[in-house]
Coordinates of C-alpha atoms in Angstrom, one line a residue:
X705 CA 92.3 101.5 84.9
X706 CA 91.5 104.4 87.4
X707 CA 94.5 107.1 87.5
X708 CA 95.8 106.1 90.7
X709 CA 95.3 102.6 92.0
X710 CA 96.6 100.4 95.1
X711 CA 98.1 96.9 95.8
X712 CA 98.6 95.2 98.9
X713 CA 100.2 92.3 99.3
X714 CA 100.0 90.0 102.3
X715 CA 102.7 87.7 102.9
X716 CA 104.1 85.6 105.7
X717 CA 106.9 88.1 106.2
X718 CA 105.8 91.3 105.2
X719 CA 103.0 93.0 104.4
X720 CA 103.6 95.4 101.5
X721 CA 101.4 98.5 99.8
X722 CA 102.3 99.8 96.5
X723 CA 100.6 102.9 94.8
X724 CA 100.6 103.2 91.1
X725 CA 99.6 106.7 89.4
X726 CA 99.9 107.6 85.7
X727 CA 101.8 110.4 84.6
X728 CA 100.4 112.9 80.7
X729 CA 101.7 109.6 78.4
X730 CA 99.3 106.9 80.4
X731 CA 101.9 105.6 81.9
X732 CA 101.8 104.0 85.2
X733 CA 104.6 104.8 87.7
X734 CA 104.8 103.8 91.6
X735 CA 104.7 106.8 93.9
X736 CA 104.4 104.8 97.4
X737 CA 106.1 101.2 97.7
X738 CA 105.3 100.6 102.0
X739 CA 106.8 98.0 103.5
X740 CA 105.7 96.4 107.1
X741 CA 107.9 93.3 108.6
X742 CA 104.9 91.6 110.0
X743 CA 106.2 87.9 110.0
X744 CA 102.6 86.5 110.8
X745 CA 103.6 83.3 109.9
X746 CA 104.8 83.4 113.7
X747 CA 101.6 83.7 114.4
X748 CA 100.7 80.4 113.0
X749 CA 99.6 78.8 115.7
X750 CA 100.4 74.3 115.5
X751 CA 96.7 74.2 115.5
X752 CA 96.8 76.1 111.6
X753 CA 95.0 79.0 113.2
X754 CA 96.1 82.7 112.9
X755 CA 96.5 83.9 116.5
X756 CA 94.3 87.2 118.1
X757 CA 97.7 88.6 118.2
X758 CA 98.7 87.6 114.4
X759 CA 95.3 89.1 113.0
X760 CA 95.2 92.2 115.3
X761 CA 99.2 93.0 113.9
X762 CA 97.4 92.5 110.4
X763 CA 94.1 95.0 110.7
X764 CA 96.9 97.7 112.6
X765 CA 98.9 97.5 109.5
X766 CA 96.4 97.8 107.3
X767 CA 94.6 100.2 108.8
X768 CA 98.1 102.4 108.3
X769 CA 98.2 101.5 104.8
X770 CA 94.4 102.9 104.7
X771 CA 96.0 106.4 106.1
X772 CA 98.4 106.2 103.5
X773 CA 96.1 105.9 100.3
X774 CA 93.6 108.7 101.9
X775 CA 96.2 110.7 102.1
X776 CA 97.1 110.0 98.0
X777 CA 93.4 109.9 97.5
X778 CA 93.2 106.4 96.3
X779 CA 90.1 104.1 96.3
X780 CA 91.1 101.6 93.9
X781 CA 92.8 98.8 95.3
X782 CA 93.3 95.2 95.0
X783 CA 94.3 93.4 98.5
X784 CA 95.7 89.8 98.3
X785 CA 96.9 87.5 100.6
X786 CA 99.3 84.5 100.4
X787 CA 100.5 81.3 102.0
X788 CA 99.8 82.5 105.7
X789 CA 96.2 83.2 105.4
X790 CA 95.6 80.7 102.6
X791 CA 97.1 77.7 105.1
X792 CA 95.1 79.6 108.5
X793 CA 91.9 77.7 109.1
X794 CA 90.3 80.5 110.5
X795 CA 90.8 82.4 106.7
X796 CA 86.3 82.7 106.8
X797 CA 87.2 85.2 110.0
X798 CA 90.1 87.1 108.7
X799 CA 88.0 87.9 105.6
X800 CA 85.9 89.8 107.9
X801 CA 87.4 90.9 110.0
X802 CA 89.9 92.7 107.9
X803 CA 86.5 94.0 105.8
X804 CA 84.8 95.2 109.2
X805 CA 87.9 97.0 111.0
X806 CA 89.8 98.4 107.4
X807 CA 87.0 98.2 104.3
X808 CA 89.2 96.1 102.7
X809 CA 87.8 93.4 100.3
X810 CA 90.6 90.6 101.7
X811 CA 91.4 87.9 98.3
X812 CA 93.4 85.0 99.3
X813 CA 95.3 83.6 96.2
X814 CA 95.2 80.2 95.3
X815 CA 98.6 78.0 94.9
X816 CA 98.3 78.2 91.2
X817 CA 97.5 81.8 91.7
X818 CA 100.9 83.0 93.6
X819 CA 102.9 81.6 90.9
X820 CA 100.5 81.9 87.7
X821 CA 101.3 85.9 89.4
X822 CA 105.1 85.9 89.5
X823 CA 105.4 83.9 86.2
X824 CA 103.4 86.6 84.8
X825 CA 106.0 89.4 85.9
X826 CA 108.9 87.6 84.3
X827 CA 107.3 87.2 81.1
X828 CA 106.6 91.4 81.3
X829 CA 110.0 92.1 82.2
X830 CA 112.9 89.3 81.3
X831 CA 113.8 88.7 77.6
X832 CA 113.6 85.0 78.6
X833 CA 111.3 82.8 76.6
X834 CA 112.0 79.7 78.6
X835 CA 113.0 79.0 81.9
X836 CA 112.0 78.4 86.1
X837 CA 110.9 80.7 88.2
X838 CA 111.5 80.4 91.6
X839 CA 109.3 82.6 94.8
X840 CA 110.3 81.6 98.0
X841 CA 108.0 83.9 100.9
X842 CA 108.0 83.2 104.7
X843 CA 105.5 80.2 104.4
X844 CA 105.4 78.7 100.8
X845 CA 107.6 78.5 97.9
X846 CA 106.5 78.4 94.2
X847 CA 108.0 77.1 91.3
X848 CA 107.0 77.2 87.6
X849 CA 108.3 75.8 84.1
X850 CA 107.8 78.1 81.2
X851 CA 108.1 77.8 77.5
X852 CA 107.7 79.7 74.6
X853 CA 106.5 82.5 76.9
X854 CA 103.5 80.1 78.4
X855 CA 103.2 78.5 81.5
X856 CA 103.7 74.7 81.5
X857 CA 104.1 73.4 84.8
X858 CA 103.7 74.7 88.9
X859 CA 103.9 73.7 92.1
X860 CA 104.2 75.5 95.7
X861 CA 105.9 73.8 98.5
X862 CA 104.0 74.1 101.7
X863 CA 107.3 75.8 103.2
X864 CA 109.3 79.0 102.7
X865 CA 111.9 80.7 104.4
X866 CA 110.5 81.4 107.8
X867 CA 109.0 78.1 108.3
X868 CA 112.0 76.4 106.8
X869 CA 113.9 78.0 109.8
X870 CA 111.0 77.1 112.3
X871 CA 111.4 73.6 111.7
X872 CA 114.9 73.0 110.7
X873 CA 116.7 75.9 112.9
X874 CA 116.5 76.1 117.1
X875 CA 118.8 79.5 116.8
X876 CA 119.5 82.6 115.0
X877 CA 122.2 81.0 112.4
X878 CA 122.1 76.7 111.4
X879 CA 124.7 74.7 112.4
X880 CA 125.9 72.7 110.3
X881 CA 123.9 69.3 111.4
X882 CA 121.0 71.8 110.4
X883 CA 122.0 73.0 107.7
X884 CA 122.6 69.2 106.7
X885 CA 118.8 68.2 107.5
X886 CA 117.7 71.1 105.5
X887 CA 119.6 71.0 102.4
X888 CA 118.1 67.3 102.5
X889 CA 114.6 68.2 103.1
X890 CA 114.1 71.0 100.2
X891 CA 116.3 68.4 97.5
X892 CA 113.7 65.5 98.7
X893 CA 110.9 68.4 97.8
X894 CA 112.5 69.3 94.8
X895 CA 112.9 65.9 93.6
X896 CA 109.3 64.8 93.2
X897 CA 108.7 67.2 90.4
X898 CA 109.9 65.4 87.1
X899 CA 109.0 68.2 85.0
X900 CA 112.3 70.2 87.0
X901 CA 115.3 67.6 86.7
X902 CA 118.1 68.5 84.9
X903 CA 115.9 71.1 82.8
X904 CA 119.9 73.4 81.9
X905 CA 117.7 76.3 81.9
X906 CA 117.5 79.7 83.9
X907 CA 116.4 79.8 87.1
X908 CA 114.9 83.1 87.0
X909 CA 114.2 84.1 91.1
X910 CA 111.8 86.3 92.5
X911 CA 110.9 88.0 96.4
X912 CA 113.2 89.5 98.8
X913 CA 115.7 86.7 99.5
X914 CA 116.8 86.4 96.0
X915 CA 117.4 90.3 96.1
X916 CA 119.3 90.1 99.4
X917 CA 121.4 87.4 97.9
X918 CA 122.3 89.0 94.7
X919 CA 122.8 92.5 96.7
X920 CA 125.4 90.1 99.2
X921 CA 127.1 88.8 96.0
X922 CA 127.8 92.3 94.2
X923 CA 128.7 93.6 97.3
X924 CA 131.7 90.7 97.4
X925 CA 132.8 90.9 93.8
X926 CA 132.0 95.0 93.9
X927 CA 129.9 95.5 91.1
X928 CA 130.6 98.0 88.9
X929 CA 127.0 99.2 87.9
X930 CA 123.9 99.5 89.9
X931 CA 120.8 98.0 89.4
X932 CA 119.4 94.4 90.4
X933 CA 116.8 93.1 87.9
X934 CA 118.5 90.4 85.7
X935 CA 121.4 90.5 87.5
X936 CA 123.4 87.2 86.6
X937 CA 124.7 84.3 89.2
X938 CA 126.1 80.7 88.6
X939 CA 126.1 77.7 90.6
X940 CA 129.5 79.0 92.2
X941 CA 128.7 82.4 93.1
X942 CA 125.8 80.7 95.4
X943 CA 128.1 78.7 96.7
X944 CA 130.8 81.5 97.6
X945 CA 127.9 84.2 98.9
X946 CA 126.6 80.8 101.1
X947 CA 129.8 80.7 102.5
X948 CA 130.7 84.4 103.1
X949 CA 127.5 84.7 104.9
X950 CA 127.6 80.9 106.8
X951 CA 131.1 82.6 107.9
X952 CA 129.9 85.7 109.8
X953 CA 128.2 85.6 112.9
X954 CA 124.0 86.8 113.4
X955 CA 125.0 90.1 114.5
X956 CA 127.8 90.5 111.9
X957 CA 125.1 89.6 109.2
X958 CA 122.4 91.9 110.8
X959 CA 125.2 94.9 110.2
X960 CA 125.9 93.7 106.2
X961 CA 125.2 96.7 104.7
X962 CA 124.2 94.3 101.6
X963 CA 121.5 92.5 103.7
X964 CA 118.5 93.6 104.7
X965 CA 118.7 93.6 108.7
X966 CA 115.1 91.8 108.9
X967 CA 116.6 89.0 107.0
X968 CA 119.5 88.5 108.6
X969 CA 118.1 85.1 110.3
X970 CA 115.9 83.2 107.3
X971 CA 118.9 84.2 104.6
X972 CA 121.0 80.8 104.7
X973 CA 117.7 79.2 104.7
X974 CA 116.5 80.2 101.8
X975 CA 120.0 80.4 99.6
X976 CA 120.1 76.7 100.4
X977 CA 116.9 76.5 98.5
X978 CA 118.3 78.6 95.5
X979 CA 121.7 76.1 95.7
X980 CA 119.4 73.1 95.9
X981 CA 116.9 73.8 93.1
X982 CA 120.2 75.1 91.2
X983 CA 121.7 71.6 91.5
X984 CA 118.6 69.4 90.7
X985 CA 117.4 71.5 87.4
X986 CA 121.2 71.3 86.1
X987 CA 120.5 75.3 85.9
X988 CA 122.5 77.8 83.2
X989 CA 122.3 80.8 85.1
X990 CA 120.6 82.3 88.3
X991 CA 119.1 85.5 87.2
X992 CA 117.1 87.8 89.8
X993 CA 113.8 89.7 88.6
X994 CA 113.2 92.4 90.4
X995 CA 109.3 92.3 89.4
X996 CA 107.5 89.4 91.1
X997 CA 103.7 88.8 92.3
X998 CA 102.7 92.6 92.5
X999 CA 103.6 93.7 89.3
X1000 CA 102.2 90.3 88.0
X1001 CA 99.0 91.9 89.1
X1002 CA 99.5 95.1 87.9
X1003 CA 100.3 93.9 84.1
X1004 CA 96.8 91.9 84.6
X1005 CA 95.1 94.7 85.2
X1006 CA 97.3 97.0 83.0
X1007 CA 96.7 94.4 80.4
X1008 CA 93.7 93.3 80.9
X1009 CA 91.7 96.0 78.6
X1010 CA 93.9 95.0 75.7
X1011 CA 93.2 91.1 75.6
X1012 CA 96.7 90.0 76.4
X1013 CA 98.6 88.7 79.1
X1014 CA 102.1 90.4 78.2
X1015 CA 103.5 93.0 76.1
X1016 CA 104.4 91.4 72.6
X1017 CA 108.0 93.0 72.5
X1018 CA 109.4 93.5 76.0
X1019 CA 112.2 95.9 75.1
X1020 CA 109.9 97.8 72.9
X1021 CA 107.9 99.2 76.1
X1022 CA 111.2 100.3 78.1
X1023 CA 112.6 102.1 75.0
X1024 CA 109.5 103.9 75.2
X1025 CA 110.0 104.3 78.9
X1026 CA 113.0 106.0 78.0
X1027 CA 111.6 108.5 75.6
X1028 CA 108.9 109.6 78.1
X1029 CA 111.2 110.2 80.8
X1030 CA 114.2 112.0 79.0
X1031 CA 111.9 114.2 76.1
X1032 CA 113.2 112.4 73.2
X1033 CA 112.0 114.0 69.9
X1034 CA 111.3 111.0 68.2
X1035 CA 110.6 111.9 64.9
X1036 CA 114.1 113.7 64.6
X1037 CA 115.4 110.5 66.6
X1038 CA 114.3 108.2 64.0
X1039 CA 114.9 110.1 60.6
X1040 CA 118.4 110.0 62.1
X1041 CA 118.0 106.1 62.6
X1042 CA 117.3 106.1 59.1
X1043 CA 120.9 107.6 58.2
X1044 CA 122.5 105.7 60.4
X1045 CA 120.6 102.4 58.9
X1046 CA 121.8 103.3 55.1
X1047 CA 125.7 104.4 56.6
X1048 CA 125.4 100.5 58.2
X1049 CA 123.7 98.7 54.8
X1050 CA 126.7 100.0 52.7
X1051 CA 129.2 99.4 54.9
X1052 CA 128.2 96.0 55.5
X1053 CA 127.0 95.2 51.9
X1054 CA 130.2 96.3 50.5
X1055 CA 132.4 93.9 53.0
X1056 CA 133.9 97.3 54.6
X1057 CA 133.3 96.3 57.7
X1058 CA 132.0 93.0 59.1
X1059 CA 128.4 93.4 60.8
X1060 CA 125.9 91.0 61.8
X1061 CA 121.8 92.0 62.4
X1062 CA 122.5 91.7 66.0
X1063 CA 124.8 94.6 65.3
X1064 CA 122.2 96.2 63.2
X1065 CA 119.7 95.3 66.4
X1066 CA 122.0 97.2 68.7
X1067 CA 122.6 100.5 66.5
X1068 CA 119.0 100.9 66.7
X1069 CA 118.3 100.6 70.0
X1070 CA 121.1 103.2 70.6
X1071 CA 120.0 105.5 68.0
X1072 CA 117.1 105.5 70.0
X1073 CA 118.9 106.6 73.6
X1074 CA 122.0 108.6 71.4
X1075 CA 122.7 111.3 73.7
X1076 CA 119.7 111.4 75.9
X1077 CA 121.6 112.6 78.6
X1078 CA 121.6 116.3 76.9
X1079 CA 118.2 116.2 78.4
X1080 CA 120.3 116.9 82.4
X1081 CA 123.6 118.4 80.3
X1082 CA 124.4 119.4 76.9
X1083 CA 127.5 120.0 77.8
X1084 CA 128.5 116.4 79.2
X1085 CA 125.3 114.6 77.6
X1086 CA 128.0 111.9 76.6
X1087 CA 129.1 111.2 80.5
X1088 CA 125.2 111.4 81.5
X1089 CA 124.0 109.2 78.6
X1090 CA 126.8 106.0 79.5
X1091 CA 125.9 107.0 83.7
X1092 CA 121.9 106.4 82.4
X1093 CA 121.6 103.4 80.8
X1094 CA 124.7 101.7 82.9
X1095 CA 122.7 101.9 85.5
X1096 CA 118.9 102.3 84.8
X1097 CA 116.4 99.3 85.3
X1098 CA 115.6 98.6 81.6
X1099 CA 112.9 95.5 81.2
X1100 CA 113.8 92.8 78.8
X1101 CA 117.8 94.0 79.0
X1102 CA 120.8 91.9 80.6
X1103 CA 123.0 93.9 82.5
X1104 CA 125.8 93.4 79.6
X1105 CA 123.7 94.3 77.0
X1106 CA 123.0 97.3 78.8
X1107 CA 126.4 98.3 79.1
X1108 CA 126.6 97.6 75.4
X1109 CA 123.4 99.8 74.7
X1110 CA 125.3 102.2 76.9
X1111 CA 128.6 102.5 75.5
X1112 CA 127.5 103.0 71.5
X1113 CA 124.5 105.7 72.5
X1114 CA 127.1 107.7 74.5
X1115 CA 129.9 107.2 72.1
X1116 CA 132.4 110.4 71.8
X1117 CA 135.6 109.6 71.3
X1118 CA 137.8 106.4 71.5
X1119 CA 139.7 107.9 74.6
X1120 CA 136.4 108.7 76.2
X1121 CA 135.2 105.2 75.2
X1122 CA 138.2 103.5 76.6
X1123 CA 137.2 105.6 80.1
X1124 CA 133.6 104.4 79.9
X1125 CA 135.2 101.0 79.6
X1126 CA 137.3 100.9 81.9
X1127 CA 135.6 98.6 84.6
X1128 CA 134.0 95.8 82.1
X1129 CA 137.1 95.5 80.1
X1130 CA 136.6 91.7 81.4
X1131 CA 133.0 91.7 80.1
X1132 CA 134.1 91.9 76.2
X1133 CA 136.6 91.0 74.2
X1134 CA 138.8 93.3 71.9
X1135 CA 136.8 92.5 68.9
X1136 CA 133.5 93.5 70.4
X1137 CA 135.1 96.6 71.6
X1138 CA 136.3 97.5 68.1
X1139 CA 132.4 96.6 67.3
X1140 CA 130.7 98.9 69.4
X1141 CA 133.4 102.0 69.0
X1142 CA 132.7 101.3 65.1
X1143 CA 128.7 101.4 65.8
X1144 CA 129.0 104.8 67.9
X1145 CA 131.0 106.4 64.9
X1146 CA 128.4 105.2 62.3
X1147 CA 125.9 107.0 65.2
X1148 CA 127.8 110.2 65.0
X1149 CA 128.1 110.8 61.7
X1150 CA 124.3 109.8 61.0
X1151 CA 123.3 112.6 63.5
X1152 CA 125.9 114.9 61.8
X1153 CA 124.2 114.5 58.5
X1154 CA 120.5 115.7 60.4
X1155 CA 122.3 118.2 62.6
X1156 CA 119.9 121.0 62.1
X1157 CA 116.9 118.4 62.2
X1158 CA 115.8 119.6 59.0
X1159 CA 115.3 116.2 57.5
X1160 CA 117.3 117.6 55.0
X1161 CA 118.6 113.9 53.6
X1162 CA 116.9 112.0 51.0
X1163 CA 119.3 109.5 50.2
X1164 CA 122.6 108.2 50.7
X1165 CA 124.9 105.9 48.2
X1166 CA 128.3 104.3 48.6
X1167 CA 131.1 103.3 46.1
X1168 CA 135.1 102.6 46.9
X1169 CA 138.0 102.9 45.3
X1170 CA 141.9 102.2 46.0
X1171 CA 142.6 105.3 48.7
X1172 CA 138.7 105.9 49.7
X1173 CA 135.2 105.5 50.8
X1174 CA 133.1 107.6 49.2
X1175 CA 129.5 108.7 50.6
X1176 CA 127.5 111.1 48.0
X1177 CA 124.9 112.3 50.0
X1178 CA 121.5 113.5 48.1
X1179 CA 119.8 116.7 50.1
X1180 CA 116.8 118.6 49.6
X1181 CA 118.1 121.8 51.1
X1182 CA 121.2 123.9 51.7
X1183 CA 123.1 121.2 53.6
X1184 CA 126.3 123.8 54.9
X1185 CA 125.8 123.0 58.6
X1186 CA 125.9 119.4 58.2
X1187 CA 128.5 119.2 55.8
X1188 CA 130.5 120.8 58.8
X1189 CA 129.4 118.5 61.0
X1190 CA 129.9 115.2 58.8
X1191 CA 133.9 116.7 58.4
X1192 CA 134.2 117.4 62.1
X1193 CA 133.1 113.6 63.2
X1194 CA 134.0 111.2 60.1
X1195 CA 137.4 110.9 61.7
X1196 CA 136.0 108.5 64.3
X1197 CA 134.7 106.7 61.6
X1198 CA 137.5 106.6 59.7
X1199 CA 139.8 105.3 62.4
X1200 CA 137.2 102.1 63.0
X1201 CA 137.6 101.1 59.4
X1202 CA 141.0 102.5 58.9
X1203 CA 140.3 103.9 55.7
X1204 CA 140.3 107.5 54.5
X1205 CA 136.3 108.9 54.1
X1206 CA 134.2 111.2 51.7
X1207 CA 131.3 112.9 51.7
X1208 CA 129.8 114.3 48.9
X1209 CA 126.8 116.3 49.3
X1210 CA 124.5 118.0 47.0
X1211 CA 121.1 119.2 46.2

């Protein structure tokens, strides 16, 4: 891939150009993400052509998104189309007409294509290995069945948001006789796929009105971090932000600070299709990915040169992210990982503590991130380590495992834990909050024995007896400064085990 490269996307409600550019590591980053409400699905004409005034709205956009790229110097660039154009009969004349007037090379995707695309961005960015996916854009709505990371089963509805409201919807909002004929349209639709009755699996949702819903629904039960990708919903919450939003008026929901203003009048539509296909799969969850058909093209191409279709671990490539963006020396990073490991082996082994390798999973991922806010701060690297990865986007992390990630890699104190806490007390129980305040100690004590980043350890061992826990830890080198250290932070330890701790160190 070229170091700076474009995407447009055409679709029947907006029209949307996103830069990419890679930064020293290869890493590819978006530096423009344009948006244009274009709605040319209103310029579907009953005859299936695109109107003069539909394809003259589409070359004057693009021909601003041209502007755009010349002025980031970008020649590289992929230009799709969706449902609109793909359904137009006069597609042969868009094609060149958009070629003549802009230089773009115009490709309309296929049905198979628009979802084989968003399936593709889940699989890069949700740690879900099965599930349905779910697109809905202004003319067409595309549903897949995944398993074991492979795509089993598609289909896209002829209808979307925009011409859901077109057919179903003389006014701004649905009355309820609408709303009626609609919910029984989509469920008729939905229920001539076999493959998606009562699947109990995640409905994994994709485009702007499955953002807008889960922004409405944070916005009601105010959520305490930010962030939207894999945000979680269940059948109720649907149901409650339905209502919420059936109970305002248009120009009450056009002021919702959660909604997006050019959405105001296809919202209802389109959460009737989430409730519906909610109902008829028997769905666990709703979850929202904020990656969907552009970044689906973007990992083809990214992965493309490698022979794969998506990244084996998905977690691994957003730790790395992490590294990248805040200067994490890894190599001290990971001999200190290394410590923490052996302080976690003994403990366990010797039935000091009770820990599980999802434990084990977690103290590594954290050892990874411990303290990465010192890259802003030393001085508060605790406060800007739990602010970081509360709120960050990570790929292939739900938004309670990223509190957990959070609250052992910015561990301090149980007072400042107890502070970091303080708004997801609800999200765990007091036995996983003993857990993770036990996995930060192990943390700080493990960086306390590489405090000089020496590498000064070569081995730790562990024995008991009636009033102690003994570590004798085996050094290569003057250890002085971590000996201090080790006696400064032990006590945290200490308290999570409630048992008085050792540590021997010699050369």
């Amino acid at each position: 891939m070229q170091t700076k490269f474009a995407i447009i996307d055409i679709g029947s409600n907006t029209i949307r150009l996103v830069i990419y550019d890679s930064d020293e590591s290869g890493r590819f980053k978006e530096i423009e993400n344009i948006k244009q409400v274009a709605r040319l699905r209103d310029y579907l004409l009953p005859s299936g052509v695109l109107s003069e005034i539909g394809i003259n709205l589409l070359v004057q956009t693009l021909r601003t998104h041209r502007d755009i790229m010349n002025h980031h110097f970008v020649t590289n660039v992929i230009c799709v189309a969706t449902a609109t154009i793909r359904q137009s009969r006069n597609q042969a004349s868009i094609i060149t007409t958009v070629e003549a007037e802009t230089g773009f090379s115009l490709r309309i995707l296929s049905e198979y294509e628009e979802a084989f695309y968003g399936f593709l961005a889940v699989n890069n960015s949700t740690p879900y290995t099965e599930g349905i996916t779910i697109d809905i854009g202004g003319g067409s709505t595309e549903i897949t069945y995944f398993k074991n990371r492979e795509l089993i089963a598609y289909h896209s509805f002829p209808f979307g948001a925009l011409s859901l409201k077109r057919q179903f919807v003389e006014s701004d909002i649905p009355t309820e006789e609408e709303r009626t004929k609609l919910l029984a349209f989509v469920r008729e639709q939905l229920g001539m796929l076999p493959w998606l009755t009562d699947r109990r699996l995640p409905i994994i949702a994709i485009g702007g009105s499955a953002r807008n819903l889960v922004q409405v629904h944070q916005f009601l039960v105010q959520y305490p971090v930010a962030g939207l990708h894999l945000y979680e919903m269940n059948g109720q919450d649907i149901v409650d932000s339905l209502a919420f939003m059936q109970s305002q008026s248009f120009e009450d929901l056009q002021k919702l600070e959660a909604l997006s203003k050019d959405r105001a009048d296809i919202i209802l539509p389109a959460v009737q299709v989430f409730h519906a296909l909610y109902e008829e799969s028997s769905a666990s969850m709703f979850v929202l990915s904020r990656k969907g058909l552009r970044d689906g093209i973007f990992y083809e191409q990214l992965l493309k040169p490698l022979s794969i279709q998506y990244f084996p671990t998905i977690y691994e490539e957003s730790s790395f992210e992490l590294q990248q963006d805040f200067n994490i020396d890894l190599q001290y990073t990971l001999s200190s990982l290394s410590l923490a490991n052996k302080v976690f082996t003994h403990l366990k082994e010797e039935g000091i503590a009770s820990l599980t390798e999802g434990d084990g999973l977690l103290l590594r991922k954290a050892a990874l991130a411990f303290y990465l806010g010192s890259y802003i701060d030393a001085e508060a690297s605790s406060q800007h380590t739990f602010y970081l990865l509360a709120n960050r986007t990570i790929d292939g992390l739900r938004h309670r495992d990223r509190v957990k990630l959070a609250l052992v890699a910015s561990y301090k104190n149980k007072q400042v834990f107890k502070q970091y806490i303080s708004p997801f007390k609800n999200w765990f129980t007091k036995t996983e909050q003993k857990k993770l305040r036990l996995l930060g100690s192990i943390l700080k004590v493990a960086y306390s024995m590489n405090a000089t980043k020496r590498n000064i350890v070569d081995d730790i061992s562990m024995y008991q007896d009636e009033n102690s826990v003994i570590f004798d830890v085996f050094c290569n080198k003057n250890p002085m400064a971590e000996e201090y250290q080790v006696e400064k932070q032990k006590k945290h330890l200490e308290k999570c085990i409630k048992r008085n701790i050792l540590f021997n160190f010699t050369v």
